[in-house]
Short mmCIF file of C-alpha atoms in Angstrom, two decimals:
data_model
loop_
_atom_site.label_atom_id
_atom_site.label_comp_id
_atom_site.label_asym_id
_atom_site.label_seq_id
_atom_site.Cartn_x
_atom_site.Cartn_y
_atom_site.Cartn_z
CA MET A 905 84.75 111.96 151.85
CA ALA A 906 82.35 109.52 149.65
CA ARG A 907 84.81 106.23 151.71
CA SER A 908 83.67 107.37 154.99
CA PHE A 909 79.61 108.87 154.39
CA PRO A 910 78.33 107.15 151.69
CA GLY A 911 74.93 107.89 152.64
CA TYR A 912 75.19 111.84 152.11
CA PHE A 913 76.94 111.24 148.48
CA SER A 914 75.23 108.43 147.61
CA LYS A 915 73.32 109.10 144.17
CA ALA A 916 71.02 105.41 144.45
CA PRO A 917 66.82 106.50 144.90
CA ALA A 918 66.38 106.02 148.58
CA ARG A 919 64.65 103.17 150.05
CA GLY A 920 61.67 102.62 152.60
CA ARG A 921 58.64 104.42 152.34
CA LYS A 922 58.56 108.15 150.67
CA ARG A 923 58.48 111.84 153.05
CA PHE A 924 56.15 113.86 151.65
CA ARG A 925 58.17 117.44 151.15
CA SER A 926 57.25 119.89 154.41
CA PRO A 927 55.28 122.58 152.51
CA CYS A 928 56.95 126.10 152.76
CA ARG A 929 55.62 128.35 155.72
CA VAL A 930 53.26 131.02 154.60
CA ILE A 931 52.85 134.30 157.00
CA THR A 932 49.55 135.01 157.58
CA SER A 933 48.40 137.81 159.19
CA SER A 934 46.50 137.30 162.93
CA GLY A 935 42.85 136.65 162.08
CA LYS A 936 41.62 138.39 165.44
CA THR A 937 39.86 141.33 165.40
CA VAL A 938 38.52 144.24 167.86
CA THR A 939 35.71 145.75 168.46
CA LEU A 940 35.81 149.82 168.88
CA GLN A 941 33.57 152.42 169.58
CA PHE A 942 34.57 155.57 168.55
CA TYR A 943 33.12 158.72 168.21
CA MET A 944 33.23 162.08 165.13
CA LEU A 945 33.38 165.02 166.90
CA LYS A 946 33.02 168.78 165.51
CA GLY A 947 36.22 170.22 165.75
CA ASN A 948 39.28 170.56 168.37
CA THR A 949 38.51 170.24 171.83
CA ASP A 950 39.16 169.70 175.28
CA ARG A 951 36.01 168.39 176.31
CA THR A 952 33.13 165.67 175.82
CA PRO A 953 30.42 166.83 173.93
CA THR A 954 27.61 167.23 176.36
CA ALA A 955 23.82 165.62 175.90
CA SER A 956 22.55 168.59 174.84
CA SER A 957 24.44 168.75 171.75
CA GLU A 958 24.89 165.27 171.25
CA LEU A 959 21.54 164.75 169.70
CA ALA A 960 22.90 167.92 166.92
CA LEU A 961 26.11 165.58 166.35
CA LEU A 962 23.69 162.70 165.67
CA LEU A 963 21.48 164.51 163.03
CA ALA A 964 24.76 165.72 161.36
CA GLY A 965 26.01 162.44 160.71
CA MET A 966 28.80 162.63 163.57
CA GLY A 967 28.63 160.95 166.93
CA SER A 968 29.48 157.90 168.03
CA ARG A 969 30.16 154.65 165.80
CA THR A 970 30.96 150.48 166.47
CA ILE A 971 33.97 149.80 164.03
CA THR A 972 35.56 146.06 164.27
CA LEU A 973 38.72 146.10 162.93
CA PRO A 974 41.71 143.99 162.61
CA GLN A 975 44.20 144.03 165.76
CA SER A 976 47.05 144.32 162.37
CA ALA A 977 45.18 146.91 160.89
CA ASP A 978 48.14 149.67 160.36
CA HIS A 979 47.24 153.68 160.32
CA PHE A 980 46.14 153.80 157.03
CA GLU A 981 43.37 150.95 157.26
CA ILE A 982 42.50 152.37 160.55
CA SER A 983 41.72 155.67 158.79
CA ARG A 984 39.64 153.98 156.05
CA LEU A 985 37.45 151.44 158.06
CA LEU A 986 37.02 155.96 160.13
CA THR A 987 35.87 157.87 156.81
CA SER A 988 33.85 155.01 155.62
CA GLN A 989 32.26 155.83 159.28
CA HIS A 990 32.02 159.18 159.36
CA PRO A 991 32.37 160.61 155.66
CA LYS A 992 32.64 163.79 157.07
CA LEU A 993 36.48 163.07 158.06
CA ALA A 994 37.28 162.74 154.55
CA THR A 995 36.80 166.44 153.91
CA SER A 996 38.99 167.13 156.91
CA SER A 997 42.68 168.46 155.29
CA GLY A 998 43.62 169.83 158.08
CA GLY A 999 44.67 166.60 159.97
CA TRP A 1000 43.00 164.71 163.61
CA LEU A 1001 44.07 162.80 167.08
CA LEU A 1002 42.30 160.09 168.43
CA TYR A 1003 41.57 161.17 172.24
CA LYS A 1004 40.15 159.24 175.23
CA ALA A 1005 37.56 160.32 178.45
CA LEU A 1006 39.13 160.47 181.60
CA GLY A 1007 37.20 159.06 184.64
CA GLY A 1008 33.77 159.74 185.66
CA SER A 1009 30.50 161.02 184.47
CA GLY A 1010 29.13 163.92 182.34
CA GLN A 1011 31.28 166.50 181.03
CA ARG A 1012 35.05 164.83 180.70
CA LYS A 1013 37.74 165.80 179.60
CA LEU A 1014 40.22 164.25 176.96
CA SER A 1015 43.71 163.43 177.11
CA VAL A 1016 45.58 162.37 173.57
CA ILE A 1017 46.18 159.11 172.45
CA PRO A 1018 49.59 159.53 171.32
CA PRO A 1019 50.46 157.72 168.00
CA GLU A 1020 53.38 155.51 167.41
CA THR A 1021 56.09 156.20 165.05
CA GLU A 1022 53.97 154.65 162.57
CA GLY A 1023 50.65 155.96 163.48
CA TYR A 1024 48.14 154.05 165.07
CA ASN A 1025 47.35 150.05 164.77
CA GLY A 1026 44.70 148.03 166.25
CA HIS A 1027 47.11 146.47 168.41
CA PHE A 1028 48.24 149.90 169.82
CA LEU A 1029 44.27 150.91 170.76
CA LYS A 1030 42.76 148.38 172.27
CA THR A 1031 45.71 148.82 174.83
CA VAL A 1032 44.78 152.54 175.63
CA THR A 1033 41.03 151.36 175.40
CA GLY A 1034 41.11 149.53 178.33
CA GLY A 1035 40.18 145.93 177.00
CA VAL A 1036 37.38 147.69 175.30
CA LYS A 1037 35.83 149.66 177.55
CA ASN A 1038 36.68 153.64 176.40
CA THR A 1039 35.05 155.22 173.82
CA ILE A 1040 38.01 157.09 171.27
CA TYR A 1041 36.91 159.80 170.49
CA ILE A 1042 37.86 161.53 167.04
CA VAL A 1043 39.13 165.18 166.47
CA PRO A 1044 39.55 166.81 163.96
CA LEU A 1045 42.62 169.80 164.88
CA GLN A 1046 42.63 172.80 161.98
CA ASP A 1047 38.53 171.77 160.72
CA GLU A 1048 35.56 172.87 162.56
CA LEU A 1049 32.96 170.56 160.80
CA ASP A 1050 29.26 171.65 159.33
CA THR A 1051 26.76 170.22 161.94
CA SER A 1052 23.88 171.65 160.15
CA PRO A 1053 21.47 168.53 159.80
CA LEU A 1054 21.92 165.76 157.12
CA PRO A 1055 18.63 164.64 154.77
CA PRO A 1056 17.35 161.15 156.79
CA ASP A 1057 18.58 159.54 152.90
CA ALA A 1058 22.07 160.37 154.31
CA ASN A 1059 25.06 157.58 153.77
CA GLU A 1060 25.96 158.31 156.81
CA PHE A 1061 22.05 156.92 158.03
CA GLN A 1062 22.45 153.98 154.90
CA LYS A 1063 22.37 151.25 157.80
CA MET A 1064 20.11 152.41 160.36
CA PRO A 1065 17.16 151.08 161.71
CA LYS A 1066 14.62 152.95 160.41
CA ALA A 1067 10.53 154.16 160.12
CA SER A 1068 8.41 156.37 158.85
CA CYS A 1069 6.79 159.44 160.46
CA ARG A 1070 3.06 158.41 161.16
CA VAL A 1071 2.51 162.56 160.12
CA CYS A 1072 4.32 163.61 157.08
CA GLY A 1073 5.34 160.28 156.58
CA SER A 1074 9.11 160.74 155.76
CA CYS A 1075 11.37 157.90 156.30
CA MET A 1076 14.16 158.19 158.29
CA PRO A 1077 16.49 156.49 161.71
CA LEU A 1078 15.04 155.98 164.82
CA GLN A 1079 17.12 158.51 166.11
CA VAL A 1080 16.32 161.06 164.12
CA LEU A 1081 12.64 159.88 164.23
CA ALA A 1082 12.90 160.58 167.24
CA ALA A 1083 14.12 164.29 167.57
CA HIS A 1084 11.35 165.02 163.75
CA VAL A 1085 8.24 163.56 165.88
CA LYS A 1086 8.64 166.68 168.81
CA SER A 1087 8.49 169.27 165.69
CA CYS A 1088 6.97 167.97 162.75
CA VAL A 1089 3.52 170.36 162.89
CA GLU A 1090 2.52 168.77 159.09
CA HIS A 1091 -1.36 168.07 159.53
CA PRO A 1092 -1.79 164.53 158.14
CA SER A 1093 -4.09 163.58 155.21
CA SER A 1094 -6.19 161.73 156.11
CA GLY A 1095 -8.20 161.45 159.80
CA ASP A 1096 -7.00 157.62 159.66
CA ASP A 1097 -3.67 158.10 159.38
CA PHE A 1098 -2.84 159.60 162.16
CA ASP A 1099 -4.18 160.13 165.81
CA LEU A 1100 -4.13 163.01 167.21
CA HIS A 1101 -5.69 161.43 171.20
CA GLY A 1102 -2.95 158.21 170.55
CA GLY A 1103 -0.23 158.88 169.08
CA SER A 1104 2.98 159.90 169.78
CA SER A 1105 2.42 162.62 172.47
CA PRO A 1106 0.00 160.65 174.99
CA GLU A 1107 1.12 163.47 176.96
CA VAL A 1108 -0.36 166.33 175.10
CA THR A 1109 -4.09 166.93 175.02
CA ILE A 1110 -6.36 169.55 172.97
CA VAL A 1111 -7.98 171.05 175.74
CA ALA A 1112 -9.52 174.19 174.58
CA GLU A 1113 -9.64 175.63 170.40
CA SER A 1114 -8.77 178.63 169.16
CA ILE A 1115 -11.34 180.43 167.83
CA PRO A 1116 -10.40 182.30 164.96
CA PRO A 1117 -10.56 185.90 164.58
CA GLU A 1118 -13.24 187.83 163.21
CA SER A 1119 -12.85 190.47 160.28
CA THR A 1120 -12.85 194.25 161.86
CA PRO A 1121 -13.91 196.85 159.54
CA GLY A 1122 -10.51 197.99 158.78
CA THR A 1123 -9.19 194.12 157.90
CA SER A 1124 -9.08 192.88 154.54
CA ASN A 1125 -11.73 190.54 153.61
CA THR A 1126 -9.21 188.94 151.02
CA MET A 1127 -6.72 187.85 153.34
CA ARG A 1128 -9.32 185.37 155.62
CA PRO A 1129 -8.73 182.22 154.77
CA ASN A 1130 -11.06 179.39 152.93
CA LEU A 1131 -13.85 178.71 155.52
CA ALA A 1132 -16.01 176.07 156.49
CA ALA A 1133 -17.96 174.34 159.09
CA CYS A 1134 -17.66 172.23 161.64
CA PRO A 1135 -20.11 169.00 160.72
CA VAL A 1136 -20.50 168.64 165.15
CA CYS A 1137 -20.81 171.74 166.01
CA LEU A 1138 -21.19 173.98 163.34
CA ILE A 1139 -18.81 175.60 163.77
CA GLU A 1140 -17.09 177.81 161.21
CA TYR A 1141 -13.04 177.85 161.02
CA PRO A 1142 -10.36 177.97 158.68
CA LEU A 1143 -9.78 175.01 156.14
CA ASP A 1144 -6.14 174.19 157.28
CA TYR A 1145 -7.43 174.19 161.32
CA LEU A 1146 -11.01 171.67 160.12
CA GLN A 1147 -9.21 169.05 160.45
CA VAL A 1148 -7.41 169.00 163.33
CA HIS A 1149 -10.61 170.68 165.55
CA ALA A 1150 -12.98 168.56 163.90
CA SER A 1151 -10.86 164.86 165.54
CA SER A 1152 -11.13 165.83 169.16
CA CYS A 1153 -14.92 168.59 168.28
CA GLY A 1154 -17.59 166.72 170.69
CA ASP A 1155 -14.89 164.03 172.38
CA SER A 1156 -15.35 165.01 176.39
CA VAL A 1157 -18.74 165.02 176.36
CA GLU A 1158 -22.58 164.02 175.25
CA GLU A 1159 -22.88 165.79 172.48
CA THR A 1160 -26.46 166.57 172.01
CA PRO A 1161 -28.93 168.23 169.33
CA SER A 1162 -29.98 170.53 171.34
CA ARG A 1163 -26.73 171.22 172.60
CA MET A 1164 -24.68 171.19 168.95
CA GLN A 1165 -27.18 173.78 167.62
CA ASP A 1166 -26.35 176.21 170.46
CA ALA A 1167 -22.97 176.20 170.27
CA SER A 1168 -22.32 178.61 167.82
CA LYS A 1169 -24.62 180.75 169.96
CA SER A 1170 -23.17 180.67 173.17
CA THR A 1171 -19.49 180.76 172.18
CA GLU A 1172 -20.67 183.88 170.25
CA ASP A 1173 -22.66 185.05 173.36
CA GLU A 1174 -19.79 183.95 175.95
CA ILE A 1175 -16.59 184.92 174.59
CA GLU A 1176 -17.19 188.45 174.23
CA ASN A 1177 -13.94 190.35 175.98
CA LEU A 1178 -10.71 189.15 177.32
CA ASP A 1179 -12.13 189.11 180.25
CA ASP A 1180 -14.76 185.59 179.41
CA VAL A 1181 -11.11 184.36 178.09
CA ILE A 1182 -10.15 184.61 181.40
CA GLN A 1183 -13.05 182.89 182.99
CA ALA A 1184 -13.85 180.79 181.13
CA ILE A 1185 -9.83 179.28 181.86
CA ALA A 1186 -10.22 179.72 185.20
CA ASP A 1187 -13.57 177.54 184.81
CA ALA A 1188 -11.29 174.84 184.34
CA VAL A 1189 -9.40 174.46 186.69
CA THR A 1190 -9.86 171.13 188.67
CA THR A 1191 -11.92 170.79 191.70
CA ASP A 1192 -11.69 167.44 192.69
CA GLY A 1193 -10.30 167.85 196.02
CA LYS A 1194 -7.13 167.86 195.40
CA THR A 1195 -4.42 170.60 195.62
CA PHE A 1196 -1.11 170.31 193.57
CA ASP A 1197 1.02 171.27 196.07
CA ILE A 1198 4.46 173.77 195.94
CA THR A 1199 7.00 174.51 199.31
CA VAL A 1200 9.04 176.97 198.09
CA SER A 1201 11.71 179.90 199.89
CA ARG A 1202 11.18 183.28 199.62
CA GLN A 1203 15.18 183.88 198.59
CA ASN A 1204 14.52 180.47 196.28
CA MET A 1205 10.96 181.25 194.11
CA LEU A 1206 12.62 180.49 190.83
CA GLY A 1207 13.18 176.53 191.41
CA LEU A 1208 11.30 174.48 188.48
CA VAL A 1209 12.82 171.08 189.94
CA GLN A 1210 10.17 170.88 192.08
CA TRP A 1211 7.05 171.88 189.96
CA GLN A 1212 8.28 168.88 187.77
CA ARG A 1213 8.56 165.77 190.57
CA GLN A 1214 4.79 166.22 191.31
CA LYS A 1215 3.05 162.99 191.06
CA LYS A 1216 -0.24 162.89 192.96
CA ALA A 1217 -1.47 166.21 190.89
CA SER A 1218 -1.65 167.62 187.99
CA PRO A 1219 -1.09 171.77 187.64
CA THR A 1220 -4.65 171.58 186.52
CA ASN A 1221 -5.62 171.38 190.18
CA GLN A 1222 -5.84 174.16 192.63
CA LEU A 1223 -2.37 175.37 193.43
CA LYS A 1224 -1.72 175.88 197.01
CA VAL A 1225 1.71 177.39 199.11
CA ILE A 1226 3.50 177.19 201.37
CA PHE A 1227 6.53 179.73 201.76
CA LEU A 1228 9.18 178.57 204.45
CA GLY A 1229 9.54 180.18 207.77
CA ASP A 1230 5.29 181.09 207.25
CA ALA A 1231 3.31 180.32 209.22
CA GLY A 1232 0.33 181.85 207.20
CA ILE A 1233 -2.63 179.40 205.48
CA ASP A 1234 -2.94 180.30 201.59
CA THR A 1235 -6.40 181.92 200.88
CA GLY A 1236 -5.38 182.75 197.35
CA ALA A 1237 -2.94 186.33 198.11
CA LEU A 1238 0.32 183.47 198.53
CA ARG A 1239 -0.43 181.48 195.58
CA LYS A 1240 -1.24 185.20 193.98
CA GLU A 1241 1.88 185.95 195.72
CA PHE A 1242 4.22 183.03 194.58
CA LEU A 1243 2.51 182.96 190.65
CA THR A 1244 3.97 187.15 189.96
CA GLY A 1245 7.47 185.83 191.26
CA MET A 1246 7.94 182.70 189.35
CA VAL A 1247 6.41 184.95 186.35
CA ALA A 1248 8.18 188.13 186.75
CA GLY A 1249 11.99 185.13 187.05
CA ILE A 1250 10.58 182.84 183.85
CA GLU A 1251 10.66 186.65 181.69
CA GLU A 1252 13.85 187.05 182.78
CA ARG A 1253 15.49 183.26 182.99
CA PHE A 1254 14.52 181.72 179.74
CA PHE A 1255 13.13 184.98 177.71
CA GLU A 1256 15.31 187.72 175.67
CA LYS A 1257 14.52 190.82 175.05
CA GLY A 1258 14.19 191.64 171.41
CA THR A 1259 12.65 195.10 169.73
CA HIS A 1260 8.91 194.03 170.15
CA GLY A 1261 8.83 191.38 173.16
CA ARG A 1262 10.71 189.26 174.07
CA ARG A 1263 11.73 185.36 172.65
CA PRO A 1264 13.22 182.30 174.20
CA ASN A 1265 16.65 181.87 174.96
CA TYR A 1266 18.57 179.34 171.63
CA SER A 1267 19.11 176.18 175.29
CA LEU A 1268 18.94 173.34 174.05
CA SER A 1269 19.91 172.06 178.09
CA ASP A 1270 17.08 173.29 178.85
CA LEU A 1271 15.08 172.04 175.51
CA ASP A 1272 16.41 168.26 176.80
CA LYS A 1273 15.31 169.15 180.46
CA GLY A 1274 11.44 169.89 180.11
CA HIS A 1275 12.00 173.58 181.37
CA PHE A 1276 10.25 175.87 178.75
CA ARG A 1277 7.44 172.06 178.94
CA THR A 1278 7.19 173.54 182.23
CA VAL A 1279 7.38 177.14 182.04
CA GLY A 1280 4.18 176.52 179.26
CA GLU A 1281 2.54 174.62 182.68
CA ILE A 1282 3.18 178.18 185.22
CA MET A 1283 2.10 180.31 182.28
CA ALA A 1284 -1.05 178.39 182.02
CA ALA A 1285 -1.88 178.13 185.96
CA SER A 1286 -1.05 182.00 186.48
CA LEU A 1287 -3.62 182.93 183.65
CA ALA A 1288 -5.64 180.69 184.82
CA GLN A 1289 -5.63 180.86 189.39
CA GLY A 1290 -5.49 184.96 189.01
CA GLY A 1291 -1.56 184.93 188.39
CA PRO A 1292 0.14 188.10 185.58
CA ALA A 1293 -0.45 187.24 182.53
CA PRO A 1294 2.99 186.84 180.35
CA ASN A 1295 2.23 190.42 178.43
CA VAL A 1296 5.58 190.71 177.45
CA LEU A 1297 6.27 187.63 174.15
CA MET A 1298 6.83 188.06 170.71
CA PRO A 1299 3.62 188.96 168.76
CA TRP A 1300 5.31 185.22 166.53
CA CYS A 1301 5.59 182.92 169.91
CA TYR A 1302 1.95 184.47 170.77
CA LYS A 1303 0.48 183.55 167.25
CA PHE A 1304 2.54 180.64 167.82
CA LEU A 1305 1.11 179.29 171.28
CA CYS A 1306 -2.68 180.27 170.59
CA THR A 1307 -2.35 178.25 166.90
CA GLY A 1308 0.53 175.08 166.89
CA SER A 1309 1.80 177.00 163.48
CA LEU A 1310 4.56 179.25 162.87
CA ASP A 1311 2.87 181.50 159.96
CA LEU A 1312 6.10 181.91 158.08
CA GLY A 1313 4.32 183.96 155.42
CA HIS A 1314 4.16 187.29 157.89
CA LEU A 1315 8.05 186.80 159.47
CA ASP A 1316 9.75 189.93 159.06
CA LYS A 1317 13.01 190.93 160.43
CA SER A 1318 11.95 191.94 163.38
CA ASP A 1319 11.48 188.10 164.34
CA VAL A 1320 14.88 187.41 163.63
CA GLY A 1321 16.90 186.68 166.58
CA ASP A 1322 20.73 187.31 165.10
CA ASP A 1323 22.28 190.59 164.23
CA GLN A 1324 23.97 188.75 161.42
CA TYR A 1325 21.19 187.98 160.07
CA THR A 1326 19.28 191.18 160.75
CA ASP A 1327 22.38 193.04 158.61
CA LEU A 1328 22.91 190.08 155.57
CA LEU A 1329 18.45 190.89 155.22
CA SER A 1330 19.03 194.82 155.17
CA LYS A 1331 21.72 194.28 152.68
CA VAL A 1332 19.37 192.12 150.57
CA GLU A 1333 16.35 193.84 150.81
CA ALA A 1334 18.92 196.89 149.38
CA ALA A 1335 20.78 194.33 147.26
CA THR A 1336 20.77 195.71 142.95
CA ASP A 1337 21.82 193.38 140.17
CA THR A 1338 25.55 193.88 141.06
CA THR A 1339 25.62 193.79 144.69
CA ILE A 1340 23.45 191.23 145.34
CA GLN A 1341 26.39 188.68 143.53
CA VAL A 1342 29.30 190.39 146.34
CA LEU A 1343 26.26 188.27 148.91
CA THR A 1344 26.81 184.78 147.53
CA GLU A 1345 28.81 183.57 150.00
CA GLU A 1346 26.76 185.04 152.80
CA ILE A 1347 23.57 183.75 151.41
CA LEU A 1348 25.09 180.22 150.89
CA ASN A 1349 26.29 179.99 154.24
CA CYS A 1350 22.51 180.16 155.86
CA GLY A 1351 21.52 177.35 153.92
CA TYR A 1352 19.98 178.87 150.54
CA THR A 1353 20.90 176.65 146.99
CA GLY A 1354 19.19 178.10 144.76
CA LEU A 1355 19.72 181.18 142.05
CA ILE A 1356 21.03 183.85 143.08
CA SER A 1357 19.19 186.83 141.40
CA LEU A 1358 17.36 190.00 141.71
CA GLU A 1359 14.43 188.19 141.13
CA LYS A 1360 14.66 185.52 143.21
CA LYS A 1361 14.92 188.33 146.30
CA GLY A 1362 11.94 188.18 147.81
CA GLU A 1363 12.30 183.61 148.39
CA ILE A 1364 16.17 184.21 149.87
CA ILE A 1365 14.97 187.11 152.24
CA ARG A 1366 12.01 183.56 153.20
CA LEU A 1367 13.85 181.16 153.70
CA MET A 1368 17.03 183.44 156.04
CA GLN A 1369 14.21 184.75 158.23
CA THR A 1370 13.12 181.25 158.39
CA SER A 1371 16.20 178.84 159.03
CA SER A 1372 17.30 182.25 161.25
CA TYR A 1373 17.39 182.60 165.03
CA LEU A 1374 13.54 182.36 165.36
CA CYS A 1375 13.68 179.08 163.75
CA ALA A 1376 15.88 177.38 166.69
CA LYS A 1377 13.64 179.06 169.03
CA GLN A 1378 11.24 177.07 167.64
CA ASN A 1379 11.20 173.81 169.64
CA SER A 1380 11.82 176.35 172.93
CA VAL A 1381 8.18 177.44 172.54
CA ARG A 1382 5.97 174.61 171.26
CA GLU A 1383 7.63 172.24 174.72
CA ALA A 1384 5.69 175.37 176.03
CA GLN A 1385 2.37 174.97 173.97
CA THR A 1386 1.95 171.63 174.26
CA ARG A 1387 1.73 172.77 178.99
CA ASN A 1388 -0.53 175.51 177.45
CA ARG A 1389 -3.30 173.85 176.81
CA TRP A 1390 -6.52 172.79 179.18
CA ARG A 1391 -9.20 170.76 179.55
#
């Protein structure tokens, strides 16, 4: 063989140019990536979240996240990336699956994305999402995740852009800030920090001042707040309200020295009873020739959409009502009939019965659609234009509409709208050193994180009252309050 093939068996050094050895082929993973939209849900469901529940999921650290993952990523790598973006997923020990939504709009039905033999991988997810066009929903199978709002400095919000609230100075993500500014009721530390007229709510204008009630012979003077005189109108107000009043006092008209001197006297002389209050509200109705026209049917009177769509006039104008199929001209009787039916329908539709009156329904859908704002406008129009008064509200709801703040120190069990909380409050009030420890788990579920003992009973009761169903309705009342004021 050596003689026949000398070139293969010759040990002589190779002649000519020396060739480089070809390098060993190293198998590397593909560098291609895919960017997908993941949406974390709170529990096992077959429907996409509603628009009203998306904000609650966002505040709880869930909701939508955009994640970039390698196409070669396996199930373990995908799980690690999802957990890094949704830390609450790590607390779920009952497993999870990925779902996708069917076509259409609004709340849609979810269909499961079946995993392959070795679980999910990047290339498979890119294929089933139709070229990164669909959102992938993460659905816990056996756990119901907590949806209580997280603090602004939580890990879930670290990568989100943030801004500070002008009222309380808290720094929080922009998505959270949008909801926070609607409920923040703390007063600014100085008049330069926050402008009530040019701030975050341009539609809200302070058009009437609520005068603190004078003490009666049966009222203890020790319960009255500290009073101070306004430097503009010289009327005494509580110290915690004086700054709000002073920021708007004298803005609407040019004050003269004689006008300021007579301000306190005229207020005491004119506002003596409820009839004077109603007359003052009626005088505030704009009479510039424009009318707020409403055309409705007597069979379907409770419709808020037409009221909300009015652009040429505002509810401060004279209300003019036309009933379909009725040739009558509104000289006041039709307006009163319309307002009577609207107020009665509002009480049944948007307020639920309580022990001492009605409280607003807990409906995020109505809140998002601005229905409670419209309810406030209708209530104010009814008071100002001869309609009935909404005299069915609970005391805390009425005080909140008048003052704009919730008096947490005077809440009791009757103000709590949840029977579960009411029963728990009764148990805590009657608890002893031994029985209060039995209620530890239920108290912790209410959000209390302090020491549970008999000495802390008052603190526990106050927190349970403020974190109960009452505070969930506070935004609804505030939305009604923004339109329940008249210039």
